[in-house]
Short mmCIF file of C-alpha atoms and ligand atoms in Angstrom, two decimals:
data_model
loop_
_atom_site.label_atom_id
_atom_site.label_comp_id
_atom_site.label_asym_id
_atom_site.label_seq_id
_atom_site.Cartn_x
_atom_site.Cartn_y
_atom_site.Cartn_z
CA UNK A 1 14.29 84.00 -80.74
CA UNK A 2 16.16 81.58 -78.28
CA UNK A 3 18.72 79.87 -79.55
CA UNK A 4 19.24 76.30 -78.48
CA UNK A 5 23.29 75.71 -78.87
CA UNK A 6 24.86 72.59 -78.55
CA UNK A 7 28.65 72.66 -76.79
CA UNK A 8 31.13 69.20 -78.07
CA UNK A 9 33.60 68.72 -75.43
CA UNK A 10 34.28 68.17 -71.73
CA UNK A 11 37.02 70.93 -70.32
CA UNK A 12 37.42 74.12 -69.21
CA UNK A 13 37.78 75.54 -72.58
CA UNK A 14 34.13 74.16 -73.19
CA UNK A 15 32.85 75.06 -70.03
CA UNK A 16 33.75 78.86 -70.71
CA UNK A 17 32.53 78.55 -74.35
CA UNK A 18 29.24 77.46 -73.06
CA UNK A 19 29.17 80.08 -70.31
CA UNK A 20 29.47 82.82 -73.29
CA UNK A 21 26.54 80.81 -74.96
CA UNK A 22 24.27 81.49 -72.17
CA UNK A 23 25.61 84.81 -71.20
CA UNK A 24 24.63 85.31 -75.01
CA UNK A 25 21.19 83.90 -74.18
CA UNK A 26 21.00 80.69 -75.61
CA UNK A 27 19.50 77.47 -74.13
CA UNK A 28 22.72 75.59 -73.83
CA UNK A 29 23.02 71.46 -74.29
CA UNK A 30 26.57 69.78 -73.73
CA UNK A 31 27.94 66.64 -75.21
CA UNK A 32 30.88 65.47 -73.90
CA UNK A 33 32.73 62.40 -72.88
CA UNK A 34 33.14 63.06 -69.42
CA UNK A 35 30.47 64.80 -67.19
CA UNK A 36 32.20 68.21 -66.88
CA UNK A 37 29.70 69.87 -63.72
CA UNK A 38 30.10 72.85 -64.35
CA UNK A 39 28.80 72.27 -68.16
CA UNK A 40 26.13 70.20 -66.03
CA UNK A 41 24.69 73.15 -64.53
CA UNK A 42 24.62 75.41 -67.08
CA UNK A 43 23.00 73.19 -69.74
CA UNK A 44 19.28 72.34 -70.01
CA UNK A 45 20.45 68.59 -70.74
CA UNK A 46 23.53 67.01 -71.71
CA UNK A 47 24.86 63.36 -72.77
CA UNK A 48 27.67 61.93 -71.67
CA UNK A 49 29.57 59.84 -74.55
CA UNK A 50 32.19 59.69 -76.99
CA UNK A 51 32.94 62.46 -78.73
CA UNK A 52 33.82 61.44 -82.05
CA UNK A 53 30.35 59.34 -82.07
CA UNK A 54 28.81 61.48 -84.80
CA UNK A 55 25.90 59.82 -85.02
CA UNK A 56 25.21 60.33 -81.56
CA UNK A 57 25.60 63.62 -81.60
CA UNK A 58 23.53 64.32 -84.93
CA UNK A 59 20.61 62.08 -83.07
CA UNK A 60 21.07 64.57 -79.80
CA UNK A 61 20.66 67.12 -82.30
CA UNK A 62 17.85 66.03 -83.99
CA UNK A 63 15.89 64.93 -80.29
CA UNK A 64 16.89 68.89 -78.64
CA UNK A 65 16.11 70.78 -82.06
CA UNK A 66 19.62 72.85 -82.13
CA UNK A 67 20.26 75.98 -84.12
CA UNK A 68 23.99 75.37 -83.76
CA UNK A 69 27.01 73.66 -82.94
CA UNK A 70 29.96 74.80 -81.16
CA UNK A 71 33.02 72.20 -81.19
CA UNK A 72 35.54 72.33 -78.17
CA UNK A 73 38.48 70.49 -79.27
CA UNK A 74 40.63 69.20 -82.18
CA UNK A 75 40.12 65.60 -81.76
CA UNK A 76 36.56 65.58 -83.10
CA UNK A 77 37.08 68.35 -85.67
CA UNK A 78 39.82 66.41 -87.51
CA UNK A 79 38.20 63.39 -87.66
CA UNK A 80 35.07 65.73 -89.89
CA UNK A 81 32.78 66.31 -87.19
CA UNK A 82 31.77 69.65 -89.22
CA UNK A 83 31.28 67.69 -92.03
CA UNK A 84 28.90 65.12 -90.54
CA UNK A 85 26.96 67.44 -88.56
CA UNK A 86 26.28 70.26 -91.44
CA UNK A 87 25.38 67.07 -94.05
CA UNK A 88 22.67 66.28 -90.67
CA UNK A 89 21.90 69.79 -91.15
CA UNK A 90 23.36 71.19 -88.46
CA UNK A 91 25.36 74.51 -88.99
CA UNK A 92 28.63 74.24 -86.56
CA UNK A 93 31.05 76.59 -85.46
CA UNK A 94 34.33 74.73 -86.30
CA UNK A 95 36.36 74.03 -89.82
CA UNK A 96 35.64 71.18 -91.81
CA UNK A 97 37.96 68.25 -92.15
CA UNK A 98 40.32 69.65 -95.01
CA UNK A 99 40.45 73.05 -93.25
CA UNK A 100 41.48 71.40 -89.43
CA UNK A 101 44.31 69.98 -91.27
CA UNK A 102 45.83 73.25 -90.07
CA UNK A 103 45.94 71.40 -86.89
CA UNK A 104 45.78 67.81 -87.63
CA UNK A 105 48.78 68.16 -89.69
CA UNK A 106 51.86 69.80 -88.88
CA UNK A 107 53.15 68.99 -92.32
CA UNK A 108 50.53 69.91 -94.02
CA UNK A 109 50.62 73.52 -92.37
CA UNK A 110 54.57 73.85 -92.93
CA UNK A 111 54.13 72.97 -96.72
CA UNK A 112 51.19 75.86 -97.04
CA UNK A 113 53.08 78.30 -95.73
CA UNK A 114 55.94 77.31 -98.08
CA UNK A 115 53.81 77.41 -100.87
CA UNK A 116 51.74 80.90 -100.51
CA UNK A 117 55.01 82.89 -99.01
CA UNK A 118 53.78 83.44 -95.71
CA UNK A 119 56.52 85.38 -94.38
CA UNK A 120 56.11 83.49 -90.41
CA UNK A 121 57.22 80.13 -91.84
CA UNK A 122 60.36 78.30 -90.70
CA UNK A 123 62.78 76.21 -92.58
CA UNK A 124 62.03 72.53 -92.29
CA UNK A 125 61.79 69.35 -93.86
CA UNK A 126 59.84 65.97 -93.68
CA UNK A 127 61.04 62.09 -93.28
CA UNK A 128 59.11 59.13 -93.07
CA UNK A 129 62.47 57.01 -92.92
CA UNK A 130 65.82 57.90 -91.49
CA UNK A 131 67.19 58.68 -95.02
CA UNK A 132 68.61 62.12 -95.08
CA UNK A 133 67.77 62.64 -91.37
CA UNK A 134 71.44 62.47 -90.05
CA UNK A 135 72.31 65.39 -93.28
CA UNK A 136 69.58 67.59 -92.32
CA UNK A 137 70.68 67.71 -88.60
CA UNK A 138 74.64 68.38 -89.88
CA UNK A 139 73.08 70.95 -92.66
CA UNK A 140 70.68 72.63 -90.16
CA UNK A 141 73.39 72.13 -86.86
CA UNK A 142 71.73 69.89 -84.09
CA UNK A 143 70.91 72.82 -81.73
CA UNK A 144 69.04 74.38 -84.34
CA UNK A 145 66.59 71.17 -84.30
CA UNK A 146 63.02 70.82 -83.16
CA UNK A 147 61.25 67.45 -83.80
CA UNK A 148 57.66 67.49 -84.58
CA UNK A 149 55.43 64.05 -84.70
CA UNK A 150 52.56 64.26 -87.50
CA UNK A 151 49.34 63.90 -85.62
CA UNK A 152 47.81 65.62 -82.34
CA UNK A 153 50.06 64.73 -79.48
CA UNK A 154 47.96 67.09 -77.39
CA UNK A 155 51.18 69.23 -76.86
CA UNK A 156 53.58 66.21 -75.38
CA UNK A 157 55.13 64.78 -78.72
CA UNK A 158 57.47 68.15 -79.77
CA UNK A 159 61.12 67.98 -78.35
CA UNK A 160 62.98 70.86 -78.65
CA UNK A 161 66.90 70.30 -78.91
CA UNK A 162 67.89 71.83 -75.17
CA UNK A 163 65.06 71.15 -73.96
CA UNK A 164 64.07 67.35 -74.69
CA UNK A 165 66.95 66.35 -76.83
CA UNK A 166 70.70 67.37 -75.54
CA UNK A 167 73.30 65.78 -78.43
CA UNK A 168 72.65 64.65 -82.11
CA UNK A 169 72.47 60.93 -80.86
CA UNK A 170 69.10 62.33 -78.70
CA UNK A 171 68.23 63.72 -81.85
CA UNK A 172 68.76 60.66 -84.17
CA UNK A 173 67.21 58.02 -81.15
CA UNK A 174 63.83 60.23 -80.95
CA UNK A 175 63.34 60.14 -85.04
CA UNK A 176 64.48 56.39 -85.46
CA UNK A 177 61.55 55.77 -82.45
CA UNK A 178 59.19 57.92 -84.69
CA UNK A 179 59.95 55.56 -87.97
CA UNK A 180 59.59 52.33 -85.60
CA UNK A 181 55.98 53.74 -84.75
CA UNK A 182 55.56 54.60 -88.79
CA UNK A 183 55.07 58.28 -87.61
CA UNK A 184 55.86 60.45 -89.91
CA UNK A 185 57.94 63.91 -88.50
CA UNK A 186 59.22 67.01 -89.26
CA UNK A 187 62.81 68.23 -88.41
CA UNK A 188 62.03 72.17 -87.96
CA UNK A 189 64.33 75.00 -87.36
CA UNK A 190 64.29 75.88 -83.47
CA UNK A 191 63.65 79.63 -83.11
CA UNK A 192 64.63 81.32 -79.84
CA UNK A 193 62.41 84.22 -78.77
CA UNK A 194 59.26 84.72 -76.53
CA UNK A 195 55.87 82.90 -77.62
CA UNK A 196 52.42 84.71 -77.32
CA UNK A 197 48.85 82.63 -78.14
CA UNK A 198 46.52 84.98 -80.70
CA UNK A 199 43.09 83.49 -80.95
CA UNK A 200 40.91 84.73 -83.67
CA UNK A 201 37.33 84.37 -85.33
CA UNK A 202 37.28 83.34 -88.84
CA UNK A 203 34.11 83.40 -90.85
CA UNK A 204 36.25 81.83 -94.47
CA UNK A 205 37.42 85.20 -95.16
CA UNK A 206 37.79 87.96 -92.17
CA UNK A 207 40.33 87.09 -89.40
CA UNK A 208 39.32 89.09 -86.10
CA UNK A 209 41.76 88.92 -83.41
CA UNK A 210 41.27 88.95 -79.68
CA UNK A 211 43.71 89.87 -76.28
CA UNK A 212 46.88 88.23 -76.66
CA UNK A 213 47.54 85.61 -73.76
CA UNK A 214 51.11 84.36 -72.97
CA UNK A 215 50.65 79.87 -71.64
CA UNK A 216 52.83 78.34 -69.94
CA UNK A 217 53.76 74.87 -71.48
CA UNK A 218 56.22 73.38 -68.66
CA UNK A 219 54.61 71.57 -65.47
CA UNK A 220 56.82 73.09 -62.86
CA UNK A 221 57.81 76.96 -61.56
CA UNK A 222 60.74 78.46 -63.28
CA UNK A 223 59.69 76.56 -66.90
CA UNK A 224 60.84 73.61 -65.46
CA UNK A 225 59.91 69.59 -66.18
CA UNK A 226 57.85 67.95 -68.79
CA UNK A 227 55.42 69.44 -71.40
CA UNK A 228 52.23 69.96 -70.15
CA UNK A 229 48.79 71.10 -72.63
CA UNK A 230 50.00 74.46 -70.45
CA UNK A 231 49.46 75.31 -66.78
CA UNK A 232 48.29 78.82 -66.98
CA UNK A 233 47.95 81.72 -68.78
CA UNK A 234 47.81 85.50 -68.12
CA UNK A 235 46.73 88.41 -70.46
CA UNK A 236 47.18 92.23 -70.05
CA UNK A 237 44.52 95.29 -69.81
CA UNK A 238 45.91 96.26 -73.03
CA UNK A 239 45.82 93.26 -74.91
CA UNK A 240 49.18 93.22 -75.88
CA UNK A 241 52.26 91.83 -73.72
CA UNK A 242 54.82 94.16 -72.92
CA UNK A 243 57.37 92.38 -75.02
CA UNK A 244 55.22 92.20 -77.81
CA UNK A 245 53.82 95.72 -79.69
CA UNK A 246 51.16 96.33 -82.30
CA UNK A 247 52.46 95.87 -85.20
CA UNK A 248 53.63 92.63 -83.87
CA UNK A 249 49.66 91.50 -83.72
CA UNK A 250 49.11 93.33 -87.15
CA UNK A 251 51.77 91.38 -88.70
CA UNK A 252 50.14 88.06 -87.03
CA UNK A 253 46.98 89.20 -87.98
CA UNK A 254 48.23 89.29 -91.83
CA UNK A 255 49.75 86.14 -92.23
CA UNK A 256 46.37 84.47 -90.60
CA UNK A 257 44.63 86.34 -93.01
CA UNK A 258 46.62 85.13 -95.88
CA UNK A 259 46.92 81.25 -94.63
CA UNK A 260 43.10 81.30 -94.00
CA UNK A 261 42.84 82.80 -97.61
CA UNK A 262 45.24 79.89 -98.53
CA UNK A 263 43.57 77.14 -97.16
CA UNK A 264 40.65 77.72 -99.48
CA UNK A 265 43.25 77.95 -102.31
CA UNK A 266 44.75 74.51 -101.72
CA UNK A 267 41.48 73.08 -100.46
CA UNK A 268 38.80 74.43 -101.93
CA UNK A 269 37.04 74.60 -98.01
CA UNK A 270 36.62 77.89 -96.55
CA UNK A 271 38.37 78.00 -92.73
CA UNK A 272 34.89 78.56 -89.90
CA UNK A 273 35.37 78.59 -86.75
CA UNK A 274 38.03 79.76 -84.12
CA UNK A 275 41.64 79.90 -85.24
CA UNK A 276 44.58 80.14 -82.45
CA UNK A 277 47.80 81.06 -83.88
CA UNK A 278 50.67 80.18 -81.51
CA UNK A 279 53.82 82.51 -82.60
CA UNK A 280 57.32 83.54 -81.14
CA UNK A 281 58.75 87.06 -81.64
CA UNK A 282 62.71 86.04 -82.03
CA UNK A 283 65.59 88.48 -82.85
CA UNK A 284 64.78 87.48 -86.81
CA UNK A 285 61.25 88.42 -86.31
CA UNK A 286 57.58 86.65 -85.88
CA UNK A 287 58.06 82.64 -86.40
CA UNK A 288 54.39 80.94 -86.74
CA UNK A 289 55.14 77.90 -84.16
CA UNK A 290 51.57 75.72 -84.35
CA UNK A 291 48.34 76.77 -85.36
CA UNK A 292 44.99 75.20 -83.59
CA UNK A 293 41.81 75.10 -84.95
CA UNK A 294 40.13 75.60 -82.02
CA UNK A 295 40.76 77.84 -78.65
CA UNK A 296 43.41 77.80 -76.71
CA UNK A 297 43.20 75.82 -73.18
CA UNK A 298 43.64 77.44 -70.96
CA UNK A 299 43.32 80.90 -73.26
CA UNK A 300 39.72 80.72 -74.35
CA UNK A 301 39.46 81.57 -70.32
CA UNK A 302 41.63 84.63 -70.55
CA UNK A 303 39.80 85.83 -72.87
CA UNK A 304 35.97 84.72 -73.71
CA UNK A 305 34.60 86.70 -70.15
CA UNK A 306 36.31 89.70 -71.29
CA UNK A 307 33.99 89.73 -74.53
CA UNK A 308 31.83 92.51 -74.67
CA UNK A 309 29.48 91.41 -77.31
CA UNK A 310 27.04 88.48 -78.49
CA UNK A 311 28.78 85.72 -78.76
CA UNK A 312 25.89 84.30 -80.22
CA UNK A 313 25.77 86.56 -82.83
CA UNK A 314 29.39 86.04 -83.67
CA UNK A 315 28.62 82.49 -83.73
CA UNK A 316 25.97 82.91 -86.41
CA UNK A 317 28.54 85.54 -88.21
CA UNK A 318 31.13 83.02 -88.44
CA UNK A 319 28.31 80.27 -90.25
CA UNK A 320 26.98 82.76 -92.50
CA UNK A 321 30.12 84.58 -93.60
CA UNK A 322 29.52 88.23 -92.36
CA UNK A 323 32.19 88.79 -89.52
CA UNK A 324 32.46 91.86 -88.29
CA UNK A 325 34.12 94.19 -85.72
CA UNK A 326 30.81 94.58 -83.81
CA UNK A 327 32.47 93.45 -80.44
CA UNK A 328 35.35 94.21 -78.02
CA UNK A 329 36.89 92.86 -74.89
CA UNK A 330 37.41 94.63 -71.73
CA UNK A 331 40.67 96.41 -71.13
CA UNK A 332 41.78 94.03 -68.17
CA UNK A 333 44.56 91.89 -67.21
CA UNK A 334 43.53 88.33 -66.36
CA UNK A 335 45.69 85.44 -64.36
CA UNK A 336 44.55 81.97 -64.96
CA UNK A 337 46.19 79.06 -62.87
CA UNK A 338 45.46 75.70 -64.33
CA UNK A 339 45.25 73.21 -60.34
CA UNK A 340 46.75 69.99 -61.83
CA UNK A 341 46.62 66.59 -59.94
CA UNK A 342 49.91 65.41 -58.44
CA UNK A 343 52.05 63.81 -60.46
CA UNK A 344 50.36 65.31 -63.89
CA UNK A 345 51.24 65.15 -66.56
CA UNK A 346 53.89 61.90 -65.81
CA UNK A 347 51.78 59.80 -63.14
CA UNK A 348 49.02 61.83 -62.55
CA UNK A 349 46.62 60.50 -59.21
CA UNK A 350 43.36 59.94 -60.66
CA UNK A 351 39.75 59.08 -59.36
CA UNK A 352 40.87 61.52 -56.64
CA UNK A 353 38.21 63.71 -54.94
CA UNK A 354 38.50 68.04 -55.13
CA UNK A 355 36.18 70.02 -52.82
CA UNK A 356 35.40 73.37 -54.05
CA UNK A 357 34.89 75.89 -51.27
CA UNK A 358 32.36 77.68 -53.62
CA UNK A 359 31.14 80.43 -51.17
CA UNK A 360 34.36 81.17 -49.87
CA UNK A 361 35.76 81.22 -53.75
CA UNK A 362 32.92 83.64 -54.81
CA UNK A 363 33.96 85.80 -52.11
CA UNK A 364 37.76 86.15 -53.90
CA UNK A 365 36.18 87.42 -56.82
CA UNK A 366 37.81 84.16 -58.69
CA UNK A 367 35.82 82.38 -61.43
CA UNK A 368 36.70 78.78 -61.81
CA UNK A 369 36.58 76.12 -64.48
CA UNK A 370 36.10 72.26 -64.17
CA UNK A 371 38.38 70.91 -66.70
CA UNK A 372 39.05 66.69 -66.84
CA UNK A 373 37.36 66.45 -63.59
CA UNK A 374 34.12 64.27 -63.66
CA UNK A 375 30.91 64.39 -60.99
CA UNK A 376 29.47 61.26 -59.67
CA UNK A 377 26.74 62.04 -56.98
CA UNK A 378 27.54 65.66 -56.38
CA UNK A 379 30.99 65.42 -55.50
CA UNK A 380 33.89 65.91 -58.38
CA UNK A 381 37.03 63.57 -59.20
CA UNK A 382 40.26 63.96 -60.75
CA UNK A 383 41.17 62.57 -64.11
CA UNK A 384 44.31 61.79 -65.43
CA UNK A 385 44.31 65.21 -66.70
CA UNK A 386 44.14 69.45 -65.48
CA UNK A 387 41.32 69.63 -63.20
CA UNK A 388 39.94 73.21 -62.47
CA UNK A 389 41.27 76.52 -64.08
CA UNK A 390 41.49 79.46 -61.74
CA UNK A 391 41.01 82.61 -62.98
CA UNK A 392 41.72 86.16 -61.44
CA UNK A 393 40.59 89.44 -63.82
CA UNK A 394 40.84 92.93 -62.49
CA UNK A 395 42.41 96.34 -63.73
CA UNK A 396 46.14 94.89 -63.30
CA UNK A 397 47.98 91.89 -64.09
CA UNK A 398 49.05 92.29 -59.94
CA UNK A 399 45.47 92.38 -59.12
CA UNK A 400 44.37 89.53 -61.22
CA UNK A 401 47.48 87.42 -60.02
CA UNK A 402 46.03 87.55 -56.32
CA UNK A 403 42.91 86.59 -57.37
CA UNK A 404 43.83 83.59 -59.05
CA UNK A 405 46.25 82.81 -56.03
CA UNK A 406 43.06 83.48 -53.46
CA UNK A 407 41.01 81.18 -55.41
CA UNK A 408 43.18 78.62 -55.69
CA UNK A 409 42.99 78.20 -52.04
CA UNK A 410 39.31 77.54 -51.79
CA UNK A 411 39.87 74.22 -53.66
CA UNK A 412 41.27 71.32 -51.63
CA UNK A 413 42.22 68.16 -53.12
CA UNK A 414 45.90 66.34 -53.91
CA UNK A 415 46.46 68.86 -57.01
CA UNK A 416 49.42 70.97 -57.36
CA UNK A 417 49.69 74.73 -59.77
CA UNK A 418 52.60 76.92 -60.70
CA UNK A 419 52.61 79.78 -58.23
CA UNK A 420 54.61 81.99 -60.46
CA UNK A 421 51.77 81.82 -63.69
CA UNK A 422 51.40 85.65 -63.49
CA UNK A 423 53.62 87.51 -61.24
CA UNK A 424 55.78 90.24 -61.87
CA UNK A 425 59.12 88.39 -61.60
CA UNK A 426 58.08 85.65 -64.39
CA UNK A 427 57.01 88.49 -66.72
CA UNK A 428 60.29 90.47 -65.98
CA UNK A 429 62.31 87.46 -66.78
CA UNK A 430 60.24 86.84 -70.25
CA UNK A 431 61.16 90.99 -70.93
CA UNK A 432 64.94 90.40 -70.23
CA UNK A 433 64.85 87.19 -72.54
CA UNK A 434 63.70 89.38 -75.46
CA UNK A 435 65.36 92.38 -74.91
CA UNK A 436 68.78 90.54 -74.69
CA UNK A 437 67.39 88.80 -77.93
CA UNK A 438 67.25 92.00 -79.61
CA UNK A 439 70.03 93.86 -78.00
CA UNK A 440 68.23 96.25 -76.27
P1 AMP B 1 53.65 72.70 -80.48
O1 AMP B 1 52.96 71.44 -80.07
O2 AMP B 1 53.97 72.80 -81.93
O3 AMP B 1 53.01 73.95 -79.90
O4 AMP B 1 55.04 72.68 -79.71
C1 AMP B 1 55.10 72.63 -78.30
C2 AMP B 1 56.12 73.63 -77.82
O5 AMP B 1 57.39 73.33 -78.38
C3 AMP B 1 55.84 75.06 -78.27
O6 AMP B 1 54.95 75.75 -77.44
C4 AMP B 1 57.21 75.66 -78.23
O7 AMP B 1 57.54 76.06 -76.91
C5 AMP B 1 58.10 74.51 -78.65
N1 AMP B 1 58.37 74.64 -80.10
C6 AMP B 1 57.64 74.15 -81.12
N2 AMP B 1 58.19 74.47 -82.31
C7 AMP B 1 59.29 75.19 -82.03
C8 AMP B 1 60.29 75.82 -82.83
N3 AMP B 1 60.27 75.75 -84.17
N4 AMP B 1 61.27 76.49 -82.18
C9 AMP B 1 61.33 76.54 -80.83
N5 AMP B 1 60.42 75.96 -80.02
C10 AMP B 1 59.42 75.29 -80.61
N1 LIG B 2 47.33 75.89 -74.40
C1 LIG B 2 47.71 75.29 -75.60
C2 LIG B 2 46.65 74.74 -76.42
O1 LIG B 2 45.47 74.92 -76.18
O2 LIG B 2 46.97 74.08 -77.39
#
């Protein structure tokens, strides 16, 4: 039986989720709030409008008969997309409101893994006023500070002291700006150590991991300037990074198992769907940064192609509870290179045109992803966001590095990328960082 599958959202992280829908064999339908092309052409129809209009979406459903629903990103899923779309009868591929709280709620998160033990938790504390901030700061020492907005800032509202925030008055400005917006905010311990991205599939119960994939968060080469939602990502033909070992993932793997196990504790909702746990190995062990409830962009595209397996079927594994290790990825290394427009993520140029050189990219061996690009009479415009992810996957990270870097050159537009996403010098200096962390 063909499946008809509906895709919610507009990126690149969509666009690969729907090309592992069709590769799966399913008659694929996107809804989305901007008309992502390459979504466009893989989809027997689509509808371009807000993506938190569940009505909408349930009435698409209803008019295209679909068997399932995948949902992209956060925004819709912790607003209760799930929720509406299963009470329309539609089975989805996403957690429910209570369960994306794991996401939607960075308190909420910190306070679980307080409460069940889970040993990747870090010390910190929440303020909805500036009482007892200025303590906290002395008790914890400002350079051990992170501060941490409630809500989704899509990965711009966490400063990091000595990296945002550079003296206690930073510190004490940034929170008193958070209480004038009535946002609440954590104070967190700042861990030091090397971060790696572990996406799983969740089905309430089993947690099934997949390659590990190292993003890179700052806009500029050499980690430098703002926060970005990450510029790139790479992942290596053994699915670990060489900083990172086995029982490293295991131990990941655990603690996912046992917040998933207490999320239905404290909630009663089982966690569905896809669960990315961001983490940092640091000299005092693994430290759970974020979790998403969703994939990783750019990571889904490190990782989804390299599936060897239905992704259908896992889809439908995940709804009805019966995960299991029927699947694996390839043993390659993948590059991705996220082509930004200028002046992202500050003043990005938007409404700007990008001309894809699709013959001569095909002949690189690169795939590519349109992200927040949007068509209008076959040719494609920026957004004020990423606009095509580059991707390079061959036998070595090397390889898969000048892939990426070939493909990026068949795309012409005012868009800039971080050369060094990839290459052996930027993964030498992430080694040194952590073996100087651990004395090695
Ligand atoms: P988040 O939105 O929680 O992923 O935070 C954005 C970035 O801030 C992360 O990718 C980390 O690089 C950094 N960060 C967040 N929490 C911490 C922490 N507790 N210690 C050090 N860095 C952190
Ligand atoms: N690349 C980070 C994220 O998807 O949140």
């Amino acid at each position: 039986m063909v499946n008809n599958c509906l895709i919610v959202g507009h990126g690149a992280r969509e666009h690969v989720i729907g090309e592992a829908l069709v590769n799966g064999g399913a008659n694929l339908f996107a809804f989305m709030s901007f008309k992502n092309a390459g979504l466009e052409d893989l989809s027997k129809d689509i509808k371009i409008h807000s993506e938190t209009d569940f009505k909408q979406i349930i009435e698409f459903c209803e008019e295209k008969n679909i068997d399932f629903v995948v949902i992209g990103p956060e925004a819709p899923l912790v607003v209760g997309i799930v929720d509406a779309l299963e009470r329309g009868g539609f089975p989805c591929v996403g957690p429910k409101i209570e369960a994306a709280q794991i996401e939607g709620s960075k308190i909420f998160t910190r306070n679980l893994l307080e409460k069940y033990k889970i040993q990747s938790n870090v010390k910190s504390k929440t303020f909805n006023s500036m009482e007892g901030v200025e303590s906290y700061i002395m008790e914890m020492g400002e350079e051990n500070i992170v501060v941490k907005p409630e809500g989704l800032t899509g990965g711009k509202g966490v400063k990091v002291y000595g990296d945002h925030l550079f003296s206690k008055e930073d510190i004490l400005k940034y929170c008193q700006d958070l209480v004038n917006q009535k946002s609440r905010f954590l104070l967190e311990e700042k861990c030091d150590g090397e971060e790696f991205t572990l996406q799983t599939f969740v089905d309430g119960k089993n947690v099934l991991g997949s390659p590990l994939v190292q993003d890179h968060k700052r806009a500029y080469e050499d980690d430098e300037g703002p926060n970005t939602g990450g510029m790139g990502s790479y992942s290596m033909e053994d699915h670990l990074m060489p900083f990172i070992t086995q029982e490293d993932v295991n131990k990941a793997l655990e603690d996912m198992k046992k917040t998933v196990a207490a999320v239905k504790l404290e909630t009663g909702v089982k966690y569905k769907g896809f669960l990315y746990g961001q983490f940092m190995k640091t000299a005092k062990g693994l430290k759970l940064i974020e979790y998403n409830s969703r994939w990783g962009d750019p990571e889904a595209m490190n990782v989804l192609p390299l599936l060897r397996g239905n992704f259908i079927d896992i889809c439908w594994a995940i709804i009805n509870g019966n995960l299991s290790q029927n699947f694996e990825f390839e043993r390659k290394a993948t590059v991705c290179k996220y082509l930004a427009p200028e002046g992202y993520p500050i003043n990005p140029k938007k409404d700007e045109p990008v001309k894809i050189n699709k013959e001569k990219i095909d002949k690189t061996g690169a795939k590519y992803y349109y992200a927040s690009v949007y068509r209008d009479r076959e040719r494609i415009y920026t957004t004020t966001s990423r606009a095509i992810g580059i991707l390079g996957i061959a036998n070595s990270l090397g390889e898969a590095e000048k892939i990426a870097e070939s493909g990026v050159k068949c795309i012409e537009g005012k868009l800039f990328h971080r050369k060094d996403v990839g290459t052996q010098k930027l993964l030498q200096k992430r080694i040194d960082h952590m073996n100087s962390l651990l004395n090695k």
